[in-house]
Each structure stands twice: as structure tokens, then as C-alpha cells.
Amino acid sequence: MTIKVAVAGATGYAGGEILRLLLSHPKYLSGELEIGALTGHSNAGQRVSELMGHLPQLADRLIEDTTVEVLSGHDVVFLGLPHGHSAEIGQQLSEETLVIDCAADFRLTDSAAWEKYYGGDYAGFWPYGIPEMPGHREEIAGARRIAVPGCFPTGSTLALLPAVAGGLIVPDISITAITGVSGAGKKGSVALLGAETMGSLKAYNTAGKHRHTPEMAQNLSKYTDADVNVSFTPVLAPLPRGILTTAIAPLVDGVTQDIATKTYRAFYENEPFVHLLPEGQQPQTQHIVGSNMCHVQVEVDEQSGKLLLTSALDNLTKGTGGAAVQCMNIALDYPETDGLPLAAVAP
Amino acid sequence: MTIKVAVAGATGYAGGEILRLLLSHPKYLSGELEIGALTGHSNAGQRVSELMGHLPQLADRLIEDTTVEVLSGHDVVFLGLPHGHSAEIGQQLSEETLVIDCAADFRLTDSAAWEKYYGGDYAGFWPYGIPEMPGHREEIAGARRIAVPGCFPTGSTLALLPAVAGGLIVPDISITAITGVSGAGKKGSVALLGAETMGSLKAYNTAGKHRHTPEMAQNLSKYTDADVNVSFTPVLAPLPRGILTTAIAPLVDGVTQDIATKTYRAFYENEPFVHLLPEGQQPQTQHIVGSNMCHVQVEVDEQSGKLLLTSALDNLTKGTGGAAVQCMNIALDYPETDGLPLAAVAP
Amino acid sequence: MTIKVAVAGATGYAGGEILRLLLSHPKYLSGELEIGALTGHSNAGQRVSELMGHLPQLADRLIEDTTVEVLSGHDVVFLGLPHGHSAEIGQQLSEETLVIDCAADFRLTDSAAWEKYYGGDYAGFWPYGIPEMPGHREEIAGARRIAVPGCFPTGSTLALLPAVAGGLIVPDISITAITGVSGAGKKGSVALLGAETMGSLKAYNTAGKHRHTPEMAQNLSKYTDADVNVSFTPVLAPLPRGILTTAIAPLVDGVTQDIATKTYRAFYENEPFVHLLPEGQQPQTQHIVGSNMCHVQVEVDEQSGKLLLTSALDNLTKGTGGAAVQCMNIALDYPETDGLPLAAVAP
Amino acid sequence: MTIKVAVAGATGYAGGEILRLLLSHPKYLSGELEIGALTGHSNAGQRVSELMGHLPQLADRLIEDTTVEVLSGHDVVFLGLPHGHSAEIGQQLSEETLVIDCAADFRLTDSAAWEKYYGGDYAGFWPYGIPEMPGHREEIAGARRIAVPGCFPTGSTLALLPAVAGGLIVPDISITAITGVSGAGKKGSVALLGAETMGSLKAYNTAGKHRHTPEMAQNLSKYTDADVNVSFTPVLAPLPRGILTTAIAPLVDGVTQDIATKTYRAFYENEPFVHLLPEGQQPQTQHIVGSNMCHVQVEVDEQSGKLLLTSALDNLTKGTGGAAVQCMNIALDYPETDGLPLAAVAP
């Protein structure tokens, strides 16, 4: 039986990344998985060659309009749409379709947080696509609806989870996460021009204003009884892809480097997409570009009494499109690493 | 039977790219192909994790010294060494070993050109690894020794070959090729520091001084009786990977855009790694990063009476490491596209 | 007497650069020159701090609407407007006002070229702002209307003029000029996003389509009786500022490196903003960022029988805003180098 | 009387920046200040044109060896040397010479911190070159020896000082500061190659290991009785120049945004080189490149109970070379802003 896959919002960065990964997926190469409808909004009627020159295999394919009709008849539908529109489409698709949503609509369990950060009606909550969170892989395996997490929450959660769950820190956490410019999406905007972003660094949506803040707290709170307090500072930096997360929190008394290292090793020992770095090395975004990996380091700062957690991932791969394909693999009972590079395109 | 592969000079950029590609190669994933010795010079004794953080699968592997003994016993040996050293090692390996050399030693048919541009003893000539050159795929298929071309000659040859062979131009050619910084290799040098190369453009080895000049003329001359004259200007630009080649030559009378387009389409119609762009589009290096593709455009400039040929490729993939793996696939009778991405990591 | 200066289109990149330079101009620092109205279109009513954070001295200034009324009453008006709009405004300003236009409206002497490349009514021709072209400094000195040249024509003209005027080459010229992204202006566009331009190179408006092509031919033709044929290939590269021009043309018989070098030295010996590099060095855009310099090299390629001319300038300084201020200095009889840096911001 | 200035270590990035600024300094342009000896170590005997192509005015000047003899006879000596060497030279120069040291030797008041972070003999303490620290401008005015601060401590101190001195925060501070690559200096190193740094982000010298950590604590401790605890995470980002500092600390009860803003406005109201941004804007490194400004923002994060302080400066200007010239201006009783741009080279 052939699995037919549609990508809604195919011409955005998340959609393009899902397509890049599917085109090298062993099930696609063997013909078991087929790429069906590619949809867009303003781009409907154009060819892929005009919009995504990096996908020559699909060059002649037409972008169709994003409608429930076009998307019906597929076994898997990836949604790479703006939130709101995503919920609207997602809720109308057949229950048998595997729907994997890259927007924010179904990420938050707390309707008040939704209203505060996104506004409008709360759509509900779907199984949450970080398989590395204890219990989540099992939920995803049985799900027909999956919410792909935000790119910042994935980097922060993977960096912090063993420390929070393992009681290494008081969860009063300061996070500064530095992102490449593709995180802001593919829409014309003066502030995101090459001339404005090359050679520049700036913080934005600071002091609790970034929409990913409640998602981080939600993920970490699930594994501790303590109150999780997150101060989040996102920074835009001049690179196309990649997020480097630095997180700092007070050490619990008695926690040594050895304890911290062992806690992290135990937590991630069977995870194919989390790579704990050897002592003395720090994650570097160059080492994860185009791969589905998250590189993580944990370091005790005795002088200041803090634990420093750092991680690097590709916002479009492990941060969005790769996570979406990873969830598809789990939900379709494919090998989890199928089509997901472990090695990065470096330098 | 398992094929055992060694990479000499594994820690350089060419070596690292070959490893990245092999790690996703279907024959590696299925166990038919095995990664054996990884060798280096100054790095011998270090672990891969310290030198190539983007290859987590090999993190714990040790770099061995580059010697004939270490490389013996492998079915395939990739050489990513400086020229001279490469010839010395390559000539000592068993004749049954498939040796694929990424250095310049065996690229030139003319010993005088070798002496002028490289100096020292001329080592000879091996089957030349651009399978898209008519006749070359067959030579490579039967070869146990293959010379991988330089990155600039590959971009120029693929851009110009149909025009030269098809008699579209008088082969008095001006080439300006703009390269990313990985082309200069992985050695500490003030001129190649990030602070010196970011935000800067400069031409170098101009006016016939670049060593790739005779290789370009050699490739094109093979398919025309006319004298091929090449003026080559390489430019260093602030990006990690990618070469954009622009080549200009006088149009032969009567050549129209339609004739030019048809000549190119016919020439490349069965080539998996050459993508002719639709009219009105120009190659863009972003669209080939990490892929083994070369994107090509041909355009008649009626006003100036010139033909403009442009191409984009990744200097480390189609320009070096991908070409090396493509040649291995052909020589081992694997499907030619195995392990070689057609889609690029963009943006 | 205080000279009052207005900048129309102040919030674009040309306008911003003119302001940056004026703010360090000795006549501004001494109070002889005053910055009056700053105008914009969509930005009218906003403060400079919201639009040009790099000009803290003007942070609280309001952007006014671009009208003849607002601009009247100034001694000098810089126009940094789209062509068409620029002509419309420029033609209504008082004849006593020194009007320095950074748009294309008054650059071309040939109305047919205007119609072909820009379309619409031809507005005429003003004294042309490359003071280094023989005869132009004198014209500018007496003018109340000055057309600032395009950034590409300035780089090409300064690279080629001594060779054309001195008869070193047959003027059948192939120009490849590589530009930073600020050259495309400050308007939201997907193709100019940081995510699309970082790490990428692409040619555009190739094969005679770029609007600066006739301007180059016009400048060079003025100093030779031979027919000037220009093939122009512009390339977009990932840096904010800077243009590197490479130009290639057939050598006239008997021209040696020594003759070429001496011709260039003689031509530019009194020019404060043209710096001929010592033999063996190539222009590098890093060395001209933020300065009003054009660095030039001339090199005989004996093997191919060509002359290679290269130049580097900052498209926003010597390529636009610096040239505008240089012309103002000449027209107001200030020292020509006032307020115009010779040293660049490097690295 | 002409003031004669020497720059030791002239070919490094700090030295080059000091020269760039001096060449536009009004006292240099008027002839009151003269550029004397330029010294280097490995570069002695070379011309400026080979080493610093961005300073065409000095192209033909020779680099001399760095010795006390060569430096003697100057009124002002800037030292841009490695620490240790700097102390050795600095201590031998005449007491009447104004010596402005860009190295670390004389920055720390605590010999134990010196030994821990730098090792070797403690050289002592000189007046510390952040004139914006209360009391320092006066000290600098009368000094003949000045220690220019580290680039990270300047960004952190200017961001945090009003909050610490004004009692807005509990000084348990987490600092993440992101720097451009010129901060690492001009020495060949594989880790600093363009190919390794473009498109990449990484933290380094984390968890208290960076040498600038004690300097930050020292500066802040001077203005509070509370114990200052600093956790410092430096990050390397792909831009040539600029540091963005983000600092987070617990708010003292009752501190509102209004109080915080007023405290900062009062603290910096007369400072020419500190620019407090309007509410809602964040510092951006593009807005300070090449200028001597530090842009600062203060923001109350009520949700997490933290104060967020951010600053942007150019590591080579306000972070080193500009601070050095600012100190010279004060010590020589020149107007403090002479030769120091307030406007940046943007985009």
C-alpha cells in the first residue's frame, strides 16, 4: 500500500524543509510513500521551480490552493500554515488522516495562555511532538493528530529537561536563545531584509512577550512539582538556520559536574537525535545544519552557583520539519530515523 | 561482500564531505559498505568529535596517521590530501584498490602545464571524474584510479561544454567564478579568518595565475577543434559553500536563444545532476548547498553579441566530495545517485 | 551664512548614508551647514529613531511628507527618491537650489535608452556626478543640478576609464560586478530576505537587462572614438555593502603591464578618492566599507591577451551618498574631501 | 605644539581601529596631532598597504619593531599588544608619556583574580577607561597611564551600572553576550576561519572561564554594598563587529518600568556615548558599527520578576579603539567627542 502525503503551506520554510526530507526518505525512494498535493495561498498556480529552486525533483509540480478538498484523500497531511488557518483546516480533515501541524494552534494545554499570547479562540491540545519527552513517543505512536512544537521550546526543553526532571536546579531559569533568520518565516519585511540582518544582532519580543514562553514553561512543569519560572530572551543573528540556546539556573546544593553529566547521559542514552557533547566542548550550530540532531552540553559553574545548559539545533529540521517527519515515522511505525540526517552540512 | 572504505585526509573539508555523504549512503545504511580507516597528519591520535562535530555517528573514532599500511586492506580509498603527498600515497596503493583522488596530481594531461602551475614532477593522468563529459562515464566505470576535478573546472565545464561542443560560441571565454570560503581549505590563515572574509569580496590569483585555469581549457578543448582561450578570474565571497560561475563568449552568427536552449536540453537531458533552469531564472548557490547538483542557465545577449553561461554548484559536494562519491558509485556499479542529494539545504 | 540642507527620501539607504556623512561633516560640526527637512513617503509622521537607529543625533526628528513646499527654503536638496518621482520633484524646485539627485532620471543623454530601460517620458540630462571623469569636476562646480551616477556605473567607469581613454584595450568589454544587498534598496521583498540572501550568490538582470548597462557605455564612449560594447552581469552576494567589479577586454597589441600601470597612475594621480593598489594586490570590499574610496587594480593577462580591471567601492558611499556629498562639496566650493572618510571600517 | 602619537601593535584589530579614528580626528586634520611610529612584531618591515588595506593614507608607512626606543619620543603611546608584553613595554616608557593600554595587564585591582585568570606576575592597576563610571572621567583627566577595559566588561557595565548603583536589582546576574569575530583578534586559527564561523553560533569559555568575568564583577561591585554574583556566557556569532549583551537579574520589590526608565535616564543624561532607546526598541549591533556609541535598553519583566538589561556596542570602537581615543581626548583636554562618530555605518 502506498502512503500519500500532502503538504499544506508547502512553499513556506517549514513546508520546504519537510519536502527536502521526504525526497531523501527511504520510503519515498522505494515508492512506498508518495508526495501528493502541495498547497499554498498567494502562490497557488505557480510551479515549484519558481518558488523553491532547491527542490529540482519537484520543479514542474503545481502549487494548488489550500482547501480541505485538495487535502482530502491523503493519508498524511503536514500543515505548514499560519496559526488559526491551520486549526481551521486541521479540524475539518478526516479522523483517519494523520495530521501533523507545524503551527501553534494545538500546542498549549492552557486556554488562558493561548488567549494571552495568541488571542482568539482556543482550539485545544494535540499530542505534542517532542518524542524525547518521557511518555510522548508512546502518545505520538497512537495518534492521528500531532502538534509539532515551536523551534525555541524544542531547544530549551531538550537542554533543560534532564536538569529539571532530575532535580539538578531550582527551576528559576534565564534563557537566551539565538536564532537564525529563517525562524521568522518567508514573508517580505523590511526588518528581515538581508541588508538589515546581515552583520547585526538584536533581541526581540523580550521580557515575556515571545509566544514560545508559555510552551517552554509547560514542557518543563510536566516533570517537576516545583514552580517553573522562565525568563526568555530571543535574539536574531545573521545566519540562515540554527538556534543556540543558553539556559542558566541556580544549582541545587550538592550537585557536582559528575552528577550533572551522569544525569544527562542516563536521560538521553537511547535517543538517536540528542547528542551529548564530551566535556570541554560546546554545541555549535554549524554542526547541526540540515540534520535532525540536537547537541547538548551541561556545565556546573561553581563560582556563581549556577548550572549552564546549552543546546544547538536546526530550527527548520529538529526545530520544525525534521520533528514533523520524525513524528510521522513514529505514527506510521517506520524506523524513527528514516530520512532524517544525523550528520550536518558543515562547514 | 562488504566494501571497506578508507578516507585519507579525513579531517579536511573534502574528507569531511565524503564522510557526510557516505553516512547517508544506502549501501552504508544497509551494511554493504563500511567506513574503515580515517587518517590525518597533524590530527592523528585525536577523535573525530574534536575535529568534525557535525559527524556524531563517528564521534569516538580515532584519526590514524596517513600511511600506505593504514590504508591497505581497503577496497576503496579516497584521498583528500595536498597534491604531491596524494600522488606519493596513491601510487603505492594496490592496483586492485579503487583510489579516488581529490587532489590535483592526476588531473592534467600536459606535463608542461603541471610544471608551470604546480611545479615538481609530473605524476601522470588518471580517468577524470566528470561523468557528464561525453565518454567519461564509461572510462570511470572501468577504472581503479580516478582523478576528481577541481571545483572551479567542474562549474565552468558544465556551464560551457554544450556551447563549446555545440559550436554556439567562439571559444574566447571570460570566466568569473565566485566561491565560498571553504574552497580555500581548513588551515589557519589570517587572510581566511572570519573577520577578514565576512562582508568582503576580493579577486585573487587573477590574470591566468589560478591553477585551475589549464584544467578548464583542457576539458573544453577536448570537444572542439577551435583554439580555446580562457581568461579566468576567481573571486572569494562571504559564504561557506557554493560557486557561482559566469562565463561570457562571442556568439557564433545565427545562434538564437532557441537554438542555445535546445542544445543545452539535448546535451543534459539524461544527466541526473545537471538541472537546466527554466527561462528567466538564474542559478543561485542557495539552491545547491549540500546537494550534488549543478544548476545551469544559458542566455543569448543579443545587444552585445555574447552568450552568457552561468552555473551554481556546491564546491564541497558536486565540486569535490559528491563528485568523488558519484565516481565511486559508477566504478562499483552502484546506482549513480545513491547517497547523493538532489535537493539542497535551503534557505 | 548657514547652508540649509534637506534630504528627500531620507529613510532609504541613500538618504541614510547622506545623513551619516553630513553628521560628521566639518561644516555641520562648525554650524555652517544645517540639516533641515527630512522627508519620506510611507514613513511620514514617524521619528528617525524608529527608522534609522544608527543616527542617534537625529533620533527625535520627524519625517515629513515629500512635497515641494516642505523642500523649499533649503539651499541644498538631496533627492533619494524612486525615479520618476525624483524628476517630478526635482523639476519644481527653485533654480537657485542646489539639487543633487540620486535617482536615474537625469543620468542618460540618450532618450531612446531611457525609454528602453526605464520607460515613460525622458526628463533630460544633468551634469553627471563622477568628478573623476575628465571635465566633470568643472561642470559640477558650476552646477545647481547634479545627477549622481548609479553604483555599478561608478565602479565600472573608474575601473575602465584610463584603459579606454588611454587606448589600452579594444573596448569589447565583459563586466561582472558583484554587489552587496543594500544595493537593492530598503523595501520588503521575499527575494531580498536575509534567509534568501545570506549564504547565496546569484546573477540577475543578466544579458543586457540591467538598467545600468547604457550608463556604463555612455561614460566610456565619451573618451574614445571606438565603438564601446559592454556585456554586463550583475551578481548579488551576501554582504551588506560593497561592489567588486571585474572587467575584461582584449589588450591592444604592445600594451605591457608597465604601460598599463603608468597609464593608470598618470590618470588618477591627483584624485583623492581613487587608490591604485600596489602590484600583486587586488581590491577588497572590506577595505572601502563606509569610505568614499574606490580601489583599483590593472593587470595584463598575457596568456589570454586580455586586460583585467578590478575595482572596489561602497555602493552606498562612493556609489551613491558619498558621491552626492562629494558633488555638494564641489558645488559649494568646500574642500572636496570634507566629511568623506578615506579610511574604511574594517574588519 | 604638535602631539606625536605612536601605536604599538598597530597591525592588530585594536591598533587598526585607533588609526582609523585618528585619521578622521579634527586634531589630526588640523595638524595638531601627528601619527608617528607604527610598530608590530612579526610584521615589522612590511608596509601598511600589505597589512591594512583600509588605511590608504598610511599605505606607504613602514611597520617598525616594537621596542621602547622606537616608542620613545612620542607624547602619546597606544599599546595594542598581548598582555604581558604590554606591561613590559608600558612600564618602561617615560612617566610624561600618555600611555593608553588596550591589553588586560592593568585592569584588575585584585592580584588573586589576575593570577587565576591570566597567570604570572600581577602588574598593578591603572586608571580604568570607562569615563561613564562615576568618578572615572576625573581620574582619566589627570592620568598619564590608562587601562582600556575589555570589550565585554564595557557592554555589561554600561548595561548594568544604573541598575546596580540604583538598587533596582538583586545583583545575582546572568549575562549572555554575543560577539562578532573580530573580538578574537587577528591570528590564524582554524576555529576562527570564515568557513568555521560563518553560519555558526557557539558559546565558549563558559561557566566562569572567560577572563572578562572578574572585570565585570569588579566594575559593578564598586557601586553597591551587595555581593555581586556574575554568571557570564560569551557566544561567538557570524558578524565582523559588534557585541550584544543581555543581562538578567531579579527585580527588587516595587521597581516598576517607570522607575527603571527614570533611573537610567538620570544616570546617562549627560553621556555623549550612551544612547537610551525609546520604549519598545531593542539595541541592534548594526546601529553602532564603527561608532563609539553604546545603545542601552532597560525592561521590567513582571511575569518572571526580572529586570532585563541589553546593550549594543562595537567591540573595536567603544569596546576598544574608540574608548582608547575617548580617553586620550579626556587626558589631553580635547573635546571628548573629537574624532569619535556617533552615527554608525548601517546597513
Short mmCIF file of N, CA and C in Angstrom, two decimals, chain C residues 21-108:
data_model
loop_
_atom_site.label_atom_id
_atom_site.label_comp_id
_atom_site.label_asym_id
_atom_site.label_seq_id
_atom_site.Cartn_x
_atom_site.Cartn_y
_atom_site.Cartn_z
N LEU C 21 26.96 60.89 6.65
CA LEU C 21 28.14 61.65 6.26
C LEU C 21 28.02 63.12 6.69
N LEU C 22 26.84 63.69 6.50
CA LEU C 22 26.66 65.10 6.88
C LEU C 22 26.90 65.29 8.38
N LEU C 23 26.48 64.31 9.18
CA LEU C 23 26.61 64.45 10.64
C LEU C 23 28.06 64.50 11.11
N SER C 24 29.00 64.04 10.28
CA SER C 24 30.43 64.15 10.61
C SER C 24 31.13 65.20 9.76
N HIS C 25 30.37 65.90 8.95
CA HIS C 25 30.97 66.88 8.03
C HIS C 25 31.46 68.09 8.83
N PRO C 26 32.69 68.55 8.57
CA PRO C 26 33.21 69.68 9.35
C PRO C 26 32.31 70.92 9.29
N LYS C 27 31.63 71.14 8.17
CA LYS C 27 30.77 72.32 8.08
C LYS C 27 29.52 72.14 8.94
N TYR C 28 29.09 70.91 9.14
CA TYR C 28 27.97 70.65 10.05
C TYR C 28 28.44 70.82 11.50
N LEU C 29 29.62 70.27 11.78
CA LEU C 29 30.13 70.35 13.16
C LEU C 29 30.41 71.79 13.56
N SER C 30 30.77 72.63 12.56
CA SER C 30 31.05 74.03 12.88
C SER C 30 29.80 74.90 12.81
N GLY C 31 28.68 74.31 12.39
CA GLY C 31 27.44 75.08 12.35
C GLY C 31 27.17 75.82 11.06
N GLU C 32 28.09 75.72 10.10
CA GLU C 32 27.87 76.41 8.81
C GLU C 32 26.82 75.73 7.96
N LEU C 33 26.65 74.45 8.21
CA LEU C 33 25.71 73.65 7.42
C LEU C 33 24.70 73.05 8.38
N GLU C 34 23.44 73.12 8.02
CA GLU C 34 22.38 72.73 8.96
C GLU C 34 21.51 71.67 8.27
N ILE C 35 21.10 70.68 9.03
CA ILE C 35 20.21 69.66 8.46
C ILE C 35 18.77 70.08 8.69
N GLY C 36 18.08 70.38 7.58
CA GLY C 36 16.69 70.82 7.67
C GLY C 36 15.73 69.66 7.51
N ALA C 37 14.82 69.79 6.57
CA ALA C 37 13.73 68.82 6.43
C ALA C 37 14.24 67.44 6.02
N LEU C 38 13.67 66.43 6.65
CA LEU C 38 13.87 65.04 6.27
C LEU C 38 12.51 64.53 5.84
N THR C 39 12.42 64.06 4.62
CA THR C 39 11.09 63.66 4.15
C THR C 39 11.06 62.20 3.74
N GLY C 40 9.85 61.68 3.75
CA GLY C 40 9.61 60.30 3.33
C GLY C 40 8.20 60.18 2.80
N HIS C 41 7.83 58.98 2.46
CA HIS C 41 6.51 58.81 1.89
C HIS C 41 5.67 58.01 2.90
N SER C 42 5.84 56.71 2.90
CA SER C 42 5.05 55.89 3.81
C SER C 42 5.46 56.12 5.26
N ASN C 43 6.65 56.68 5.46
CA ASN C 43 7.14 56.87 6.82
C ASN C 43 6.85 58.25 7.41
N ALA C 44 6.22 59.11 6.63
CA ALA C 44 5.96 60.46 7.13
C ALA C 44 5.21 60.39 8.46
N GLY C 45 5.63 61.19 9.40
CA GLY C 45 4.99 61.20 10.71
C GLY C 45 5.74 60.37 11.75
N GLN C 46 6.62 59.51 11.29
CA GLN C 46 7.39 58.72 12.25
C GLN C 46 8.67 59.46 12.63
N ARG C 47 9.27 59.01 13.74
CA ARG C 47 10.53 59.61 14.18
C ARG C 47 11.71 58.86 13.57
N VAL C 48 12.81 59.56 13.44
CA VAL C 48 14.04 58.94 12.93
C VAL C 48 14.43 57.73 13.77
N SER C 49 14.21 57.80 15.09
CA SER C 49 14.61 56.69 15.96
C SER C 49 13.93 55.38 15.60
N GLU C 50 12.74 55.46 15.04
CA GLU C 50 12.04 54.24 14.65
C GLU C 50 12.55 53.67 13.34
N LEU C 51 13.19 54.49 12.56
CA LEU C 51 13.51 54.12 11.18
C LEU C 51 15.00 53.99 10.91
N MET C 52 15.79 54.77 11.61
CA MET C 52 17.23 54.76 11.36
C MET C 52 17.94 54.86 12.70
N GLY C 53 17.99 53.72 13.37
CA GLY C 53 18.55 53.67 14.71
C GLY C 53 20.02 53.99 14.77
N HIS C 54 20.65 54.06 13.59
CA HIS C 54 22.10 54.33 13.59
C HIS C 54 22.42 55.81 13.60
N LEU C 55 21.40 56.66 13.64
CA LEU C 55 21.62 58.11 13.65
C LEU C 55 21.07 58.73 14.94
N PRO C 56 21.71 58.45 16.08
CA PRO C 56 21.13 58.88 17.36
C PRO C 56 21.00 60.40 17.48
N GLN C 57 21.84 61.13 16.76
CA GLN C 57 21.77 62.59 16.87
C GLN C 57 20.44 63.14 16.35
N LEU C 58 19.82 62.37 15.45
CA LEU C 58 18.57 62.84 14.84
C LEU C 58 17.37 62.06 15.38
N ALA C 59 17.57 61.31 16.46
CA ALA C 59 16.56 60.36 16.92
C ALA C 59 15.16 60.95 17.02
N ASP C 60 15.07 62.18 17.48
CA ASP C 60 13.75 62.75 17.75
C ASP C 60 13.16 63.53 16.57
N ARG C 61 13.90 63.62 15.50
CA ARG C 61 13.42 64.36 14.33
C ARG C 61 12.25 63.63 13.67
N LEU C 62 11.29 64.41 13.17
CA LEU C 62 10.13 63.84 12.49
C LEU C 62 10.36 63.75 10.99
N ILE C 63 9.88 62.67 10.40
CA ILE C 63 9.90 62.57 8.94
C ILE C 63 8.65 63.29 8.42
N GLU C 64 8.87 64.22 7.51
CA GLU C 64 7.75 64.95 6.89
C GLU C 64 7.41 64.34 5.54
N ASP C 65 6.30 64.74 5.01
CA ASP C 65 5.90 64.27 3.68
C ASP C 65 6.79 64.91 2.61
N THR C 66 7.04 64.16 1.54
CA THR C 66 7.88 64.69 0.46
C THR C 66 7.05 65.58 -0.46
N THR C 67 7.14 66.88 -0.23
CA THR C 67 6.44 67.83 -1.11
C THR C 67 7.38 68.97 -1.45
N VAL C 68 7.05 69.65 -2.53
CA VAL C 68 7.86 70.80 -2.93
C VAL C 68 7.84 71.86 -1.83
N GLU C 69 6.70 72.01 -1.17
CA GLU C 69 6.58 73.01 -0.11
C GLU C 69 7.57 72.73 1.03
N VAL C 70 7.58 71.48 1.46
CA VAL C 70 8.48 71.12 2.57
C VAL C 70 9.94 71.33 2.17
N LEU C 71 10.25 71.01 0.92
CA LEU C 71 11.65 71.09 0.49
C LEU C 71 12.09 72.52 0.14
N SER C 72 11.15 73.38 -0.15
CA SER C 72 11.50 74.77 -0.48
C SER C 72 12.15 75.45 0.73
N GLY C 73 12.93 76.47 0.43
CA GLY C 73 13.57 77.19 1.53
C GLY C 73 14.85 76.53 2.00
N HIS C 74 15.28 75.51 1.29
CA HIS C 74 16.59 74.91 1.59
C HIS C 74 17.57 75.31 0.50
N ASP C 75 18.85 75.39 0.88
CA ASP C 75 19.87 75.74 -0.10
C ASP C 75 20.31 74.52 -0.91
N VAL C 76 20.25 73.38 -0.25
CA VAL C 76 20.64 72.14 -0.91
C VAL C 76 19.54 71.12 -0.67
N VAL C 77 19.14 70.43 -1.73
CA VAL C 77 18.18 69.34 -1.57
C VAL C 77 18.77 68.08 -2.20
N PHE C 78 18.93 67.06 -1.36
CA PHE C 78 19.31 65.73 -1.88
C PHE C 78 18.03 64.96 -2.14
N LEU C 79 17.97 64.34 -3.32
CA LEU C 79 16.79 63.54 -3.66
C LEU C 79 17.17 62.06 -3.63
N GLY C 80 16.59 61.34 -2.70
CA GLY C 80 16.81 59.89 -2.61
C GLY C 80 15.50 59.18 -2.86
N LEU C 81 14.87 59.51 -3.98
CA LEU C 81 13.51 59.05 -4.31
C LEU C 81 13.56 58.07 -5.48
N PRO C 82 12.49 57.31 -5.67
CA PRO C 82 12.40 56.47 -6.87
C PRO C 82 12.41 57.36 -8.12
N HIS C 83 12.96 56.81 -9.20
CA HIS C 83 12.98 57.63 -10.42
C HIS C 83 11.53 57.92 -10.84
N GLY C 84 11.36 58.96 -11.57
CA GLY C 84 10.00 59.40 -11.90
C GLY C 84 9.56 60.41 -10.84
N HIS C 85 9.41 59.94 -9.61
CA HIS C 85 9.06 60.84 -8.52
C HIS C 85 10.16 61.87 -8.33
N SER C 86 11.37 61.42 -8.49
CA SER C 86 12.51 62.30 -8.32
C SER C 86 12.50 63.42 -9.37
N ALA C 87 12.26 63.04 -10.60
CA ALA C 87 12.22 64.05 -11.67
C ALA C 87 11.10 65.06 -11.41
N GLU C 88 9.97 64.54 -11.01
CA GLU C 88 8.80 65.39 -10.76
C GLU C 88 9.10 66.44 -9.69
N ILE C 89 9.69 66.00 -8.59
CA ILE C 89 10.03 66.93 -7.52
C ILE C 89 11.17 67.85 -7.97
N GLY C 90 12.20 67.24 -8.53
CA GLY C 90 13.40 68.00 -8.89
C GLY C 90 13.12 69.15 -9.83
N GLN C 91 12.19 68.91 -10.75
CA GLN C 91 11.92 69.95 -11.74
C GLN C 91 11.12 71.13 -11.17
N GLN C 92 10.52 70.92 -10.00
CA GLN C 92 9.72 72.00 -9.41
C GLN C 92 10.49 72.86 -8.42
N LEU C 93 11.70 72.43 -8.06
CA LEU C 93 12.45 73.19 -7.06
C LEU C 93 13.08 74.42 -7.71
N SER C 94 13.27 75.44 -6.89
CA SER C 94 13.82 76.71 -7.37
C SER C 94 15.16 76.51 -8.06
N GLU C 95 15.41 77.30 -9.09
CA GLU C 95 16.66 77.16 -9.83
C GLU C 95 17.89 77.51 -9.01
N GLU C 96 17.67 78.25 -7.95
CA GLU C 96 18.81 78.61 -7.10
C GLU C 96 19.20 77.52 -6.12
N THR C 97 18.28 76.60 -5.92
CA THR C 97 18.58 75.49 -5.01
C THR C 97 19.55 74.54 -5.68
N LEU C 98 20.52 74.08 -4.90
CA LEU C 98 21.40 73.03 -5.40
C LEU C 98 20.67 71.70 -5.21
N VAL C 99 20.30 71.07 -6.34
CA VAL C 99 19.56 69.81 -6.27
C VAL C 99 20.47 68.67 -6.71
N ILE C 100 20.63 67.70 -5.84
CA ILE C 100 21.52 66.57 -6.11
C ILE C 100 20.67 65.32 -6.08
N ASP C 101 20.52 64.72 -7.26
CA ASP C 101 19.54 63.65 -7.45
C ASP C 101 20.22 62.29 -7.48
N CYS C 102 19.83 61.42 -6.56
CA CYS C 102 20.42 60.07 -6.52
C CYS C 102 19.65 59.07 -7.38
N ALA C 103 18.57 59.49 -8.00
CA ALA C 103 17.82 58.59 -8.87
C ALA C 103 18.38 58.63 -10.29
N ALA C 104 17.75 57.87 -11.18
CA ALA C 104 18.29 57.69 -12.53
C ALA C 104 17.81 58.75 -13.52
N ASP C 105 16.84 59.57 -13.13
CA ASP C 105 16.13 60.40 -14.12
C ASP C 105 16.99 61.24 -15.04
N PHE C 106 18.07 61.76 -14.51
CA PHE C 106 18.85 62.72 -15.32
C PHE C 106 20.24 62.21 -15.67
N ARG C 107 20.38 60.88 -15.68
CA ARG C 107 21.71 60.31 -15.94
C ARG C 107 21.98 60.05 -17.42
N LEU C 108 20.96 59.77 -18.19
CA LEU C 108 21.19 59.30 -19.56
C LEU C 108 21.04 60.45 -20.57
#
